[in-house]
CSV table of C-alpha atoms and ligand atoms in Angstrom, one decimal:
chain,number,residue,atom,x,y,z
A,1,UNK,CA,-132.7,97.0,200.9
A,2,UNK,CA,-135.5,97.0,203.5
A,3,UNK,CA,-136.0,95.5,206.9
A,4,UNK,CA,-139.1,93.2,207.0
A,5,UNK,CA,-140.6,92.1,210.4
A,6,UNK,CA,-142.4,88.8,209.4
A,7,UNK,CA,-145.0,87.5,211.9
A,8,UNK,CA,-145.7,83.8,211.2
A,9,UNK,CA,-149.2,82.8,212.3
A,10,UNK,CA,-150.4,79.3,213.1
A,11,UNK,CA,-151.8,77.7,209.8
A,12,UNK,CA,-150.5,74.9,207.6
A,13,UNK,CA,-149.4,77.6,205.0
A,14,UNK,CA,-146.6,78.6,207.5
A,15,UNK,CA,-144.3,76.4,205.5
A,16,UNK,CA,-144.7,78.8,202.6
A,17,UNK,CA,-143.5,81.7,204.9
A,18,UNK,CA,-140.2,79.8,204.8
A,19,UNK,CA,-140.0,80.2,201.1
A,20,UNK,CA,-141.0,83.9,201.3
A,21,UNK,CA,-138.0,84.4,203.6
A,22,UNK,CA,-135.7,83.0,201.1
A,23,UNK,CA,-137.2,85.1,198.3
A,24,UNK,CA,-137.2,88.2,200.5
A,25,UNK,CA,-133.6,87.8,201.3
A,26,UNK,CA,-132.6,87.2,197.7
A,27,UNK,CA,-134.2,90.3,196.8
A,28,UNK,CA,-131.9,92.1,199.2
A,29,UNK,CA,-134.2,92.6,202.2
A,30,UNK,CA,-133.4,91.6,205.8
A,31,UNK,CA,-136.1,89.5,207.6
A,32,UNK,CA,-136.6,89.3,211.2
A,33,UNK,CA,-139.3,86.7,212.3
A,34,UNK,CA,-141.8,86.4,215.0
A,35,UNK,CA,-143.5,83.2,215.5
A,36,UNK,CA,-146.8,83.1,217.1
A,37,UNK,CA,-147.6,80.2,219.7
A,38,UNK,CA,-149.9,78.5,217.1
A,39,UNK,CA,-147.3,79.0,214.4
A,40,UNK,CA,-144.9,76.6,216.6
A,41,UNK,CA,-147.3,73.6,215.6
A,42,UNK,CA,-146.3,74.2,212.1
A,43,UNK,CA,-142.7,75.5,211.8
A,44,UNK,CA,-140.0,75.8,214.3
A,45,UNK,CA,-138.0,78.7,215.3
A,46,UNK,CA,-134.9,77.0,214.3
A,47,UNK,CA,-136.2,76.7,210.7
A,48,UNK,CA,-137.0,80.5,210.6
A,49,UNK,CA,-133.7,81.5,212.3
A,50,UNK,CA,-131.7,79.3,209.6
A,51,UNK,CA,-133.6,80.8,206.8
A,52,UNK,CA,-133.5,84.6,208.0
A,53,UNK,CA,-130.1,84.2,209.7
A,54,UNK,CA,-131.6,86.4,212.3
A,55,UNK,CA,-132.7,85.8,216.1
A,56,UNK,CA,-136.5,84.6,216.0
A,57,UNK,CA,-138.7,86.3,218.6
A,58,UNK,CA,-141.5,84.1,220.2
A,59,UNK,CA,-142.8,85.5,223.3
A,60,UNK,CA,-143.3,88.9,225.2
A,61,UNK,CA,-142.0,87.3,228.4
A,62,UNK,CA,-138.3,86.6,227.4
A,63,UNK,CA,-136.1,88.6,229.7
A,64,UNK,CA,-133.1,88.4,227.5
A,65,UNK,CA,-135.0,89.3,224.3
A,66,UNK,CA,-136.5,92.3,226.0
A,67,UNK,CA,-133.4,93.4,227.4
A,68,UNK,CA,-131.5,93.1,224.1
A,69,UNK,CA,-134.4,94.6,222.0
A,70,UNK,CA,-137.5,95.7,223.6
A,71,UNK,CA,-140.9,94.7,221.9
A,72,UNK,CA,-141.8,98.5,221.2
A,73,UNK,CA,-138.3,98.9,219.5
A,74,UNK,CA,-138.7,95.6,217.5
A,75,UNK,CA,-142.2,96.9,216.2
A,76,UNK,CA,-140.4,100.1,215.0
A,77,UNK,CA,-137.2,99.0,213.7
A,78,UNK,CA,-138.6,97.5,210.5
A,79,UNK,CA,-139.7,99.1,207.2
A,80,UNK,CA,-142.6,96.8,206.8
A,81,UNK,CA,-144.5,94.4,209.1
A,82,UNK,CA,-145.8,91.3,207.2
A,83,UNK,CA,-148.1,88.8,208.7
A,84,UNK,CA,-148.1,85.6,206.6
A,85,UNK,CA,-150.0,83.5,207.2
A,86,UNK,CA,-152.6,85.7,208.7
A,87,UNK,CA,-155.0,83.3,210.3
A,88,UNK,CA,-158.6,84.1,211.0
A,89,UNK,CA,-157.8,84.6,214.7
A,90,UNK,CA,-154.8,86.8,214.0
A,91,UNK,CA,-156.8,89.1,211.8
A,92,UNK,CA,-159.6,89.2,214.4
A,93,UNK,CA,-157.2,90.2,217.1
A,94,UNK,CA,-155.5,92.8,214.8
A,95,UNK,CA,-158.9,94.3,213.9
A,96,UNK,CA,-159.9,94.6,217.7
A,97,UNK,CA,-156.5,95.8,219.0
A,98,UNK,CA,-155.5,92.9,221.1
A,99,UNK,CA,-152.3,92.9,222.9
A,100,UNK,CA,-151.9,89.7,224.6
A,101,UNK,CA,-148.9,88.0,222.9
A,102,UNK,CA,-145.9,89.3,221.2
A,103,UNK,CA,-147.2,89.3,217.6
A,104,UNK,CA,-150.5,91.3,218.4
A,105,UNK,CA,-148.5,93.7,220.8
A,106,UNK,CA,-146.1,94.5,218.0
A,107,UNK,CA,-149.0,95.0,215.5
A,108,UNK,CA,-150.5,97.5,218.0
A,109,UNK,CA,-147.4,99.3,218.8
A,110,UNK,CA,-145.9,99.7,215.2
A,111,UNK,CA,-145.9,103.0,213.4
A,112,UNK,CA,-144.8,101.2,210.2
A,113,UNK,CA,-147.1,100.0,207.3
A,114,UNK,CA,-148.5,96.5,207.8
A,115,UNK,CA,-149.3,93.9,205.1
A,116,UNK,CA,-151.4,90.8,205.9
A,117,UNK,CA,-151.6,87.6,203.6
A,118,UNK,CA,-154.6,85.5,204.9
A,119,UNK,CA,-154.8,81.9,204.8
A,120,UNK,CA,-157.6,79.8,206.2
A,121,UNK,CA,-160.4,77.5,205.3
A,122,UNK,CA,-162.9,78.9,202.8
A,123,UNK,CA,-165.8,79.0,205.2
A,124,UNK,CA,-163.7,80.9,207.8
A,125,UNK,CA,-162.6,83.5,205.0
A,126,UNK,CA,-166.3,84.0,203.8
A,127,UNK,CA,-167.6,84.3,207.4
A,128,UNK,CA,-169.3,87.6,208.1
A,129,UNK,CA,-166.9,88.0,211.1
A,130,UNK,CA,-163.8,87.7,209.0
A,131,UNK,CA,-165.1,89.7,206.3
A,132,UNK,CA,-165.9,92.4,208.8
A,133,UNK,CA,-162.5,92.3,210.3
A,134,UNK,CA,-160.8,92.7,206.9
A,135,UNK,CA,-162.9,95.6,206.2
A,136,UNK,CA,-161.8,97.2,209.5
A,137,UNK,CA,-158.1,96.3,208.9
A,138,UNK,CA,-158.3,97.9,205.4
A,139,UNK,CA,-159.9,101.0,206.8
A,140,UNK,CA,-157.0,101.2,209.3
A,141,UNK,CA,-154.6,101.3,206.5
A,142,UNK,CA,-153.5,97.6,206.5
A,143,UNK,CA,-152.9,96.0,203.2
A,144,UNK,CA,-154.8,92.8,203.2
A,145,UNK,CA,-154.1,90.5,200.2
A,146,UNK,CA,-156.9,88.5,198.6
A,147,UNK,CA,-156.1,84.8,199.4
A,148,UNK,CA,-155.9,82.5,196.4
A,149,UNK,CA,-158.5,80.1,195.2
A,150,UNK,CA,-158.1,76.5,194.9
A,151,UNK,CA,-157.9,73.1,196.7
A,152,UNK,CA,-157.2,73.5,200.4
A,153,UNK,CA,-155.3,71.3,202.8
A,154,UNK,CA,-158.6,70.6,204.5
A,155,UNK,CA,-160.0,69.1,201.4
A,156,UNK,CA,-162.4,71.9,200.6
A,157,UNK,CA,-162.2,74.3,197.5
A,158,UNK,CA,-162.4,78.1,197.3
A,159,UNK,CA,-160.7,81.2,198.3
A,160,UNK,CA,-158.6,80.9,201.4
A,161,UNK,CA,-155.2,79.7,200.3
A,162,UNK,CA,-152.0,81.8,201.0
A,163,UNK,CA,-150.9,83.6,197.9
A,164,UNK,CA,-147.9,82.2,196.4
A,165,UNK,CA,-144.7,83.6,198.0
A,166,UNK,CA,-143.6,85.3,194.7
A,167,UNK,CA,-146.9,87.3,194.8
A,168,UNK,CA,-146.5,88.2,198.5
A,169,UNK,CA,-143.0,89.4,197.8
A,170,UNK,CA,-144.4,91.6,194.8
A,171,UNK,CA,-146.9,93.1,197.2
A,172,UNK,CA,-144.3,93.7,199.7
A,173,UNK,CA,-142.1,95.4,197.0
A,174,UNK,CA,-145.0,97.5,195.8
A,175,UNK,CA,-145.9,98.5,199.4
A,176,UNK,CA,-142.4,99.4,200.1
A,177,UNK,CA,-141.9,101.1,196.9
A,178,UNK,CA,-144.8,103.5,197.4
A,179,UNK,CA,-142.8,105.4,200.0
A,180,UNK,CA,-139.5,105.1,198.3
A,181,UNK,CA,-138.3,108.2,196.4
A,182,UNK,CA,-135.9,106.4,193.8
A,183,UNK,CA,-138.2,103.5,192.9
A,184,UNK,CA,-137.9,102.6,189.3
A,185,UNK,CA,-134.6,104.7,188.9
A,186,UNK,CA,-131.2,103.0,188.0
A,187,UNK,CA,-128.2,104.7,189.4
A,188,UNK,CA,-124.5,103.8,188.6
A,189,UNK,CA,-122.0,104.4,191.3
A,190,UNK,CA,-118.2,103.7,191.0
A,191,UNK,CA,-116.1,103.2,194.1
A,192,UNK,CA,-112.7,102.2,195.4
A,193,UNK,CA,-109.3,102.7,193.9
A,194,UNK,CA,-108.1,100.9,190.7
A,195,UNK,CA,-105.0,98.9,190.5
A,196,UNK,CA,-102.7,99.4,187.4
A,197,UNK,CA,-100.5,96.4,187.0
A,198,UNK,CA,-96.6,96.8,186.7
A,199,UNK,CA,-96.1,92.9,186.2
A,200,UNK,CA,-98.4,90.0,187.4
A,201,UNK,CA,-97.6,90.7,191.0
A,202,UNK,CA,-97.1,94.5,191.3
A,203,UNK,CA,-99.3,97.3,190.8
A,204,UNK,CA,-99.8,100.9,191.1
A,205,UNK,CA,-102.6,101.9,193.7
A,206,UNK,CA,-104.0,104.7,195.8
A,207,UNK,CA,-105.3,105.1,199.4
A,208,UNK,CA,-109.0,105.1,198.4
A,209,UNK,CA,-110.9,102.6,200.9
A,210,UNK,CA,-114.3,102.6,198.9
A,211,UNK,CA,-116.1,103.4,202.0
A,212,UNK,CA,-117.6,106.5,200.8
A,213,UNK,CA,-118.8,105.0,197.5
A,214,UNK,CA,-120.1,101.9,199.1
A,215,UNK,CA,-122.1,104.1,201.7
A,216,UNK,CA,-123.6,106.1,198.7
A,217,UNK,CA,-124.5,103.0,197.0
A,218,UNK,CA,-126.4,101.6,199.9
A,219,UNK,CA,-128.1,104.9,200.7
A,220,UNK,CA,-129.5,105.1,197.1
A,221,UNK,CA,-130.8,101.5,197.3
A,222,UNK,CA,-132.3,102.2,200.6
A,223,UNK,CA,-134.4,104.8,198.7
A,224,UNK,CA,-135.4,102.4,196.3
A,225,UNK,CA,-133.1,102.7,193.4
A,226,UNK,CA,-131.6,99.9,191.3
A,227,UNK,CA,-128.0,100.4,192.1
A,228,UNK,CA,-125.2,99.2,190.0
A,229,UNK,CA,-121.9,99.6,191.9
A,230,UNK,CA,-118.7,99.1,189.9
A,231,UNK,CA,-116.1,98.6,192.4
A,232,UNK,CA,-112.3,98.6,192.3
A,233,UNK,CA,-110.5,96.3,194.7
A,234,UNK,CA,-111.5,96.8,198.1
A,235,UNK,CA,-112.5,94.5,200.8
A,236,UNK,CA,-115.9,95.9,201.8
A,237,UNK,CA,-119.3,93.9,202.0
A,238,UNK,CA,-121.8,94.6,199.3
A,239,UNK,CA,-124.4,96.8,200.7
A,240,UNK,CA,-127.8,95.2,200.5
A,241,UNK,CA,-129.9,95.4,197.4
A,242,UNK,CA,-126.9,96.6,195.3
A,243,UNK,CA,-125.7,94.7,192.1
A,244,UNK,CA,-121.9,94.8,192.4
A,245,UNK,CA,-119.3,94.5,189.4
A,246,UNK,CA,-115.7,94.0,190.6
A,247,UNK,CA,-113.0,95.5,188.4
A,248,UNK,CA,-109.3,96.0,188.9
A,249,UNK,CA,-108.0,98.6,186.3
A,250,UNK,CA,-109.4,101.8,185.1
A,251,UNK,CA,-110.0,100.4,181.7
A,252,UNK,CA,-112.0,97.6,183.2
A,253,UNK,CA,-114.0,100.2,185.2
A,254,UNK,CA,-114.7,102.1,182.1
A,255,UNK,CA,-116.1,99.1,180.2
A,256,UNK,CA,-118.1,97.9,183.3
A,257,UNK,CA,-119.7,101.6,183.5
A,258,UNK,CA,-120.5,101.5,179.7
A,259,UNK,CA,-122.0,98.0,180.0
A,260,UNK,CA,-124.3,99.2,183.0
A,261,UNK,CA,-125.9,102.0,180.8
A,262,UNK,CA,-128.5,103.4,180.5
A,263,UNK,CA,-128.7,105.1,184.0
A,264,UNK,CA,-130.7,107.9,185.3
A,265,UNK,CA,-127.8,109.2,187.3
A,266,UNK,CA,-124.3,108.2,187.9
A,267,UNK,CA,-122.1,109.0,190.9
A,268,UNK,CA,-118.3,108.7,190.3
A,269,UNK,CA,-116.8,108.2,193.5
A,270,UNK,CA,-113.9,106.0,192.4
A,271,UNK,CA,-110.4,107.3,192.7
A,272,UNK,CA,-109.3,106.1,189.4
A,273,UNK,CA,-105.7,106.0,188.6
A,274,UNK,CA,-104.8,108.6,186.1
A,275,UNK,CA,-102.1,106.6,184.6
A,276,UNK,CA,-101.2,103.1,183.8
A,277,UNK,CA,-97.9,101.4,183.0
A,278,UNK,CA,-97.6,101.6,179.1
A,279,UNK,CA,-96.6,97.9,178.7
A,280,UNK,CA,-97.1,95.9,181.9
A,281,UNK,CA,-94.5,93.0,182.0
A,282,UNK,CA,-96.0,89.6,181.1
A,283,UNK,CA,-93.7,88.0,183.6
A,284,UNK,CA,-92.6,88.9,187.1
A,285,UNK,CA,-89.8,91.5,186.8
A,286,UNK,CA,-86.8,90.1,188.7
A,287,UNK,CA,-84.7,92.1,191.3
A,288,UNK,CA,-81.6,91.0,189.7
A,289,UNK,CA,-82.5,93.0,186.6
A,290,UNK,CA,-81.8,96.7,186.5
A,291,UNK,CA,-84.5,98.9,188.4
A,292,UNK,CA,-87.3,99.2,185.7
A,293,UNK,CA,-88.1,102.7,184.3
A,294,UNK,CA,-92.0,102.8,184.2
A,295,UNK,CA,-93.5,104.5,181.2
A,296,UNK,CA,-97.0,105.7,182.1
A,297,UNK,CA,-99.8,106.5,179.8
A,298,UNK,CA,-103.1,108.2,180.5
A,299,UNK,CA,-106.1,106.2,181.5
A,300,UNK,CA,-109.5,107.1,180.0
A,301,UNK,CA,-111.5,109.6,182.2
A,302,UNK,CA,-114.5,107.7,182.8
A,303,UNK,CA,-116.4,110.7,184.2
A,304,UNK,CA,-115.6,113.0,181.3
A,305,UNK,CA,-116.4,110.3,178.7
A,306,UNK,CA,-119.7,109.5,180.2
A,307,UNK,CA,-120.7,113.1,180.7
A,308,UNK,CA,-120.3,113.6,177.1
A,309,UNK,CA,-121.5,110.5,175.8
A,310,UNK,CA,-124.8,109.9,173.8
A,311,UNK,CA,-126.1,107.9,176.8
A,312,UNK,CA,-125.4,110.6,179.3
A,313,UNK,CA,-127.3,110.0,182.5
A,314,UNK,CA,-129.7,112.8,183.4
A,315,UNK,CA,-127.6,113.7,186.5
A,316,UNK,CA,-123.8,113.0,186.5
A,317,UNK,CA,-122.0,113.6,189.9
A,318,UNK,CA,-118.2,113.6,190.2
A,319,UNK,CA,-116.0,113.6,193.2
A,320,UNK,CA,-112.9,115.5,193.8
A,321,UNK,CA,-110.1,115.1,196.1
A,322,UNK,CA,-108.2,118.5,196.5
A,323,UNK,CA,-105.6,119.7,199.0
A,324,UNK,CA,-105.9,123.5,198.4
A,325,UNK,CA,-108.3,126.1,197.0
A,326,UNK,CA,-110.9,123.3,197.1
A,327,UNK,CA,-114.1,125.2,196.0
A,328,UNK,CA,-112.2,127.0,193.1
A,329,UNK,CA,-110.6,123.7,192.0
A,330,UNK,CA,-113.9,121.7,192.2
A,331,UNK,CA,-115.7,124.4,190.3
A,332,UNK,CA,-113.3,124.2,187.5
A,333,UNK,CA,-113.3,120.5,187.5
A,334,UNK,CA,-117.1,120.5,187.2
A,335,UNK,CA,-116.9,122.4,183.9
A,336,UNK,CA,-113.8,120.5,182.6
A,337,UNK,CA,-115.5,117.1,183.2
A,338,UNK,CA,-119.0,118.1,182.1
A,339,UNK,CA,-120.4,117.0,185.4
A,340,UNK,CA,-123.6,118.6,186.9
A,341,UNK,CA,-122.3,118.5,190.4
A,342,UNK,CA,-118.8,118.0,191.9
A,343,UNK,CA,-118.7,116.6,195.4
A,344,UNK,CA,-115.3,118.0,196.6
A,345,UNK,CA,-113.5,116.9,199.8
A,346,UNK,CA,-110.5,118.4,201.4
A,347,UNK,CA,-107.9,115.7,201.8
A,348,UNK,CA,-105.1,118.1,203.0
A,349,UNK,CA,-105.5,117.0,206.6
A,350,UNK,CA,-102.6,115.3,208.4
A,351,UNK,CA,-102.6,111.5,208.0
A,352,UNK,CA,-104.0,110.8,211.4
A,353,UNK,CA,-107.4,112.3,210.4
A,354,UNK,CA,-107.1,111.7,206.7
A,355,UNK,CA,-110.4,111.5,204.6
A,356,UNK,CA,-108.9,108.5,202.5
A,357,UNK,CA,-109.5,105.5,204.5
A,358,UNK,CA,-111.2,107.4,207.4
A,359,UNK,CA,-114.9,107.4,208.5
A,360,UNK,CA,-115.7,111.1,208.1
A,361,UNK,CA,-115.6,113.8,205.3
A,362,UNK,CA,-116.2,117.5,205.0
A,363,UNK,CA,-117.9,118.2,201.9
A,364,UNK,CA,-118.2,121.1,199.4
A,365,UNK,CA,-121.1,120.4,197.0
A,366,UNK,CA,-120.5,122.4,193.9
A,367,UNK,CA,-123.3,122.8,191.4
A,368,UNK,CA,-124.4,125.2,188.7
A,369,UNK,CA,-125.8,127.6,191.3
A,370,UNK,CA,-122.9,127.7,193.6
A,371,UNK,CA,-121.3,125.8,196.6
A,372,UNK,CA,-122.7,124.3,199.6
A,373,UNK,CA,-120.4,123.2,202.5
A,374,UNK,CA,-121.4,120.2,204.8
A,375,UNK,CA,-119.5,120.3,208.0
A,376,UNK,CA,-117.4,117.3,208.9
A,377,UNK,CA,-119.8,114.3,209.2
A,378,UNK,CA,-119.6,110.5,209.1
A,379,UNK,CA,-119.5,109.0,205.5
A,380,UNK,CA,-122.7,107.3,206.1
A,381,UNK,CA,-124.4,110.7,206.7
A,382,UNK,CA,-122.8,112.2,203.7
A,383,UNK,CA,-124.1,109.3,201.7
A,384,UNK,CA,-127.6,109.7,203.1
A,385,UNK,CA,-127.8,113.4,202.4
A,386,UNK,CA,-126.3,113.0,198.9
A,387,UNK,CA,-128.9,110.2,198.1
A,388,UNK,CA,-131.8,112.4,199.2
A,389,UNK,CA,-130.2,115.5,197.0
A,390,UNK,CA,-130.2,113.1,194.1
A,391,UNK,CA,-133.7,111.9,194.6
A,392,UNK,CA,-134.7,115.8,194.7
A,393,UNK,CA,-133.1,116.2,191.3
A,394,UNK,CA,-134.5,113.3,189.5
B,1,CTP,N1,-112.5,110.1,187.4
B,1,CTP,C1,-112.8,109.0,186.2
B,1,CTP,N2,-111.8,108.7,185.5
B,1,CTP,C2,-110.6,109.0,185.6
B,1,CTP,C3,-110.2,109.9,186.8
B,1,CTP,C4,-111.1,110.5,187.5
B,1,CTP,O1,-114.0,108.8,186.2
B,1,CTP,N3,-109.6,108.5,184.9
B,1,CTP,C5,-113.5,110.6,188.2
B,1,CTP,C6,-113.4,110.4,189.5
B,1,CTP,O2,-114.1,109.2,189.8
B,1,CTP,C7,-113.9,111.6,190.2
B,1,CTP,C8,-113.5,112.8,189.4
B,1,CTP,O3,-113.2,112.2,188.1
B,1,CTP,O4,-115.4,111.5,190.3
B,1,CTP,C9,-112.4,113.6,189.8
B,1,CTP,O5,-111.1,112.9,189.8
B,1,CTP,P1,-109.8,113.7,190.1
B,1,CTP,O6,-108.7,112.4,190.1
B,1,CTP,O7,-110.0,114.2,191.4
B,1,CTP,O8,-109.6,114.7,189.1
B,1,CTP,P2,-108.5,114.8,187.9
B,1,CTP,O9,-109.1,114.8,186.6
B,1,CTP,O10,-107.4,113.6,188.2
B,1,CTP,O11,-107.9,116.1,188.3
B,1,CTP,P3,-106.6,116.7,189.2
B,1,CTP,O12,-105.9,115.1,189.2
B,1,CTP,O13,-106.0,117.6,188.3
B,1,CTP,O14,-107.2,117.0,190.5
């Protein structure tokens, strides 16, 4: 998932920017729009707000906007600034460093990569002034796409049409991907508990919230990985850019993991139930009957099976919840399960500060070369650090 700041200039092709917002969001990106004054003549802030599901910024001089999100902050919080359509005038003002409206000020203040998709009349595009401006912008590091050639709204024919939204999105992905360490990699993540049915209404479960696994899936996607998240029953929103497969039982999770292969890495964060009820009742067990004796059988060990399979990902990471002698047990678990790394957390704390369901974790990362301890930190930070370590290893 990436954050795109989309500046919509004043040209008839502005309607195609609407389609671009839709495509970019479908690809998992968030889009925040800035509409120039000229842009207002072609599309409305309402259209852009509805499609982006975000506030639309239109002027430097809005006290409320400035108080909530200053224009400097707005220019920096994106991963990529996209100008589409980039009119001849916008290109000229960008090339000369103007800062007399919101769009030009953002473009001057940003420290993020900028991609411009030009659209204008063929004569304007071929004018030496525009060609000079494009050359200047490219020398400044701005990606300026070549416009398409064809019939134009003004009745002329030639280069100057806005590239199709699909082509702009591909250019966006490629510009973003250049700086993203896990682009082109597929990572499999399991998260959450599993539910093992006793009868159609009752099940055996555990306290896993799925928060750590979901945070890891999101952090990997933010580094550009294609992420398949196999999730047990939890009520968390899917992190942007992540493909989610919902499952209930350990056996369903095992099947979903197998179906998602091949992968470059697997991070098994799920708290998989070790046992299931041997023969779950087909109908609800009535209280009037004698208290049932549950006969349990072992579930497949998804991590151990994957680590020893023919399709073993290059890096297999397991998690371990331990209550005593954490490092020693984690090291033994690493060997027993055939994992490359075990991320161990101490879950012995009193309920009030429990790791399971809580928002922070103390981590021991056990690898072939030893153990590293990460002091108690938010689960989001654990996720970020682990994703970076995975990128180092792949
Ligand atoms: N795991 C798995 N499939 C299972 C059980 C566990 O994939 N059926 C994975 C978990 O996702 C985790 C790791 O194995 O990455 C460790 O799980 P844990 O339950 O802590 O280990 P156990 O093998 O159950 O060992 P013990 O209960 O003895 O601590």
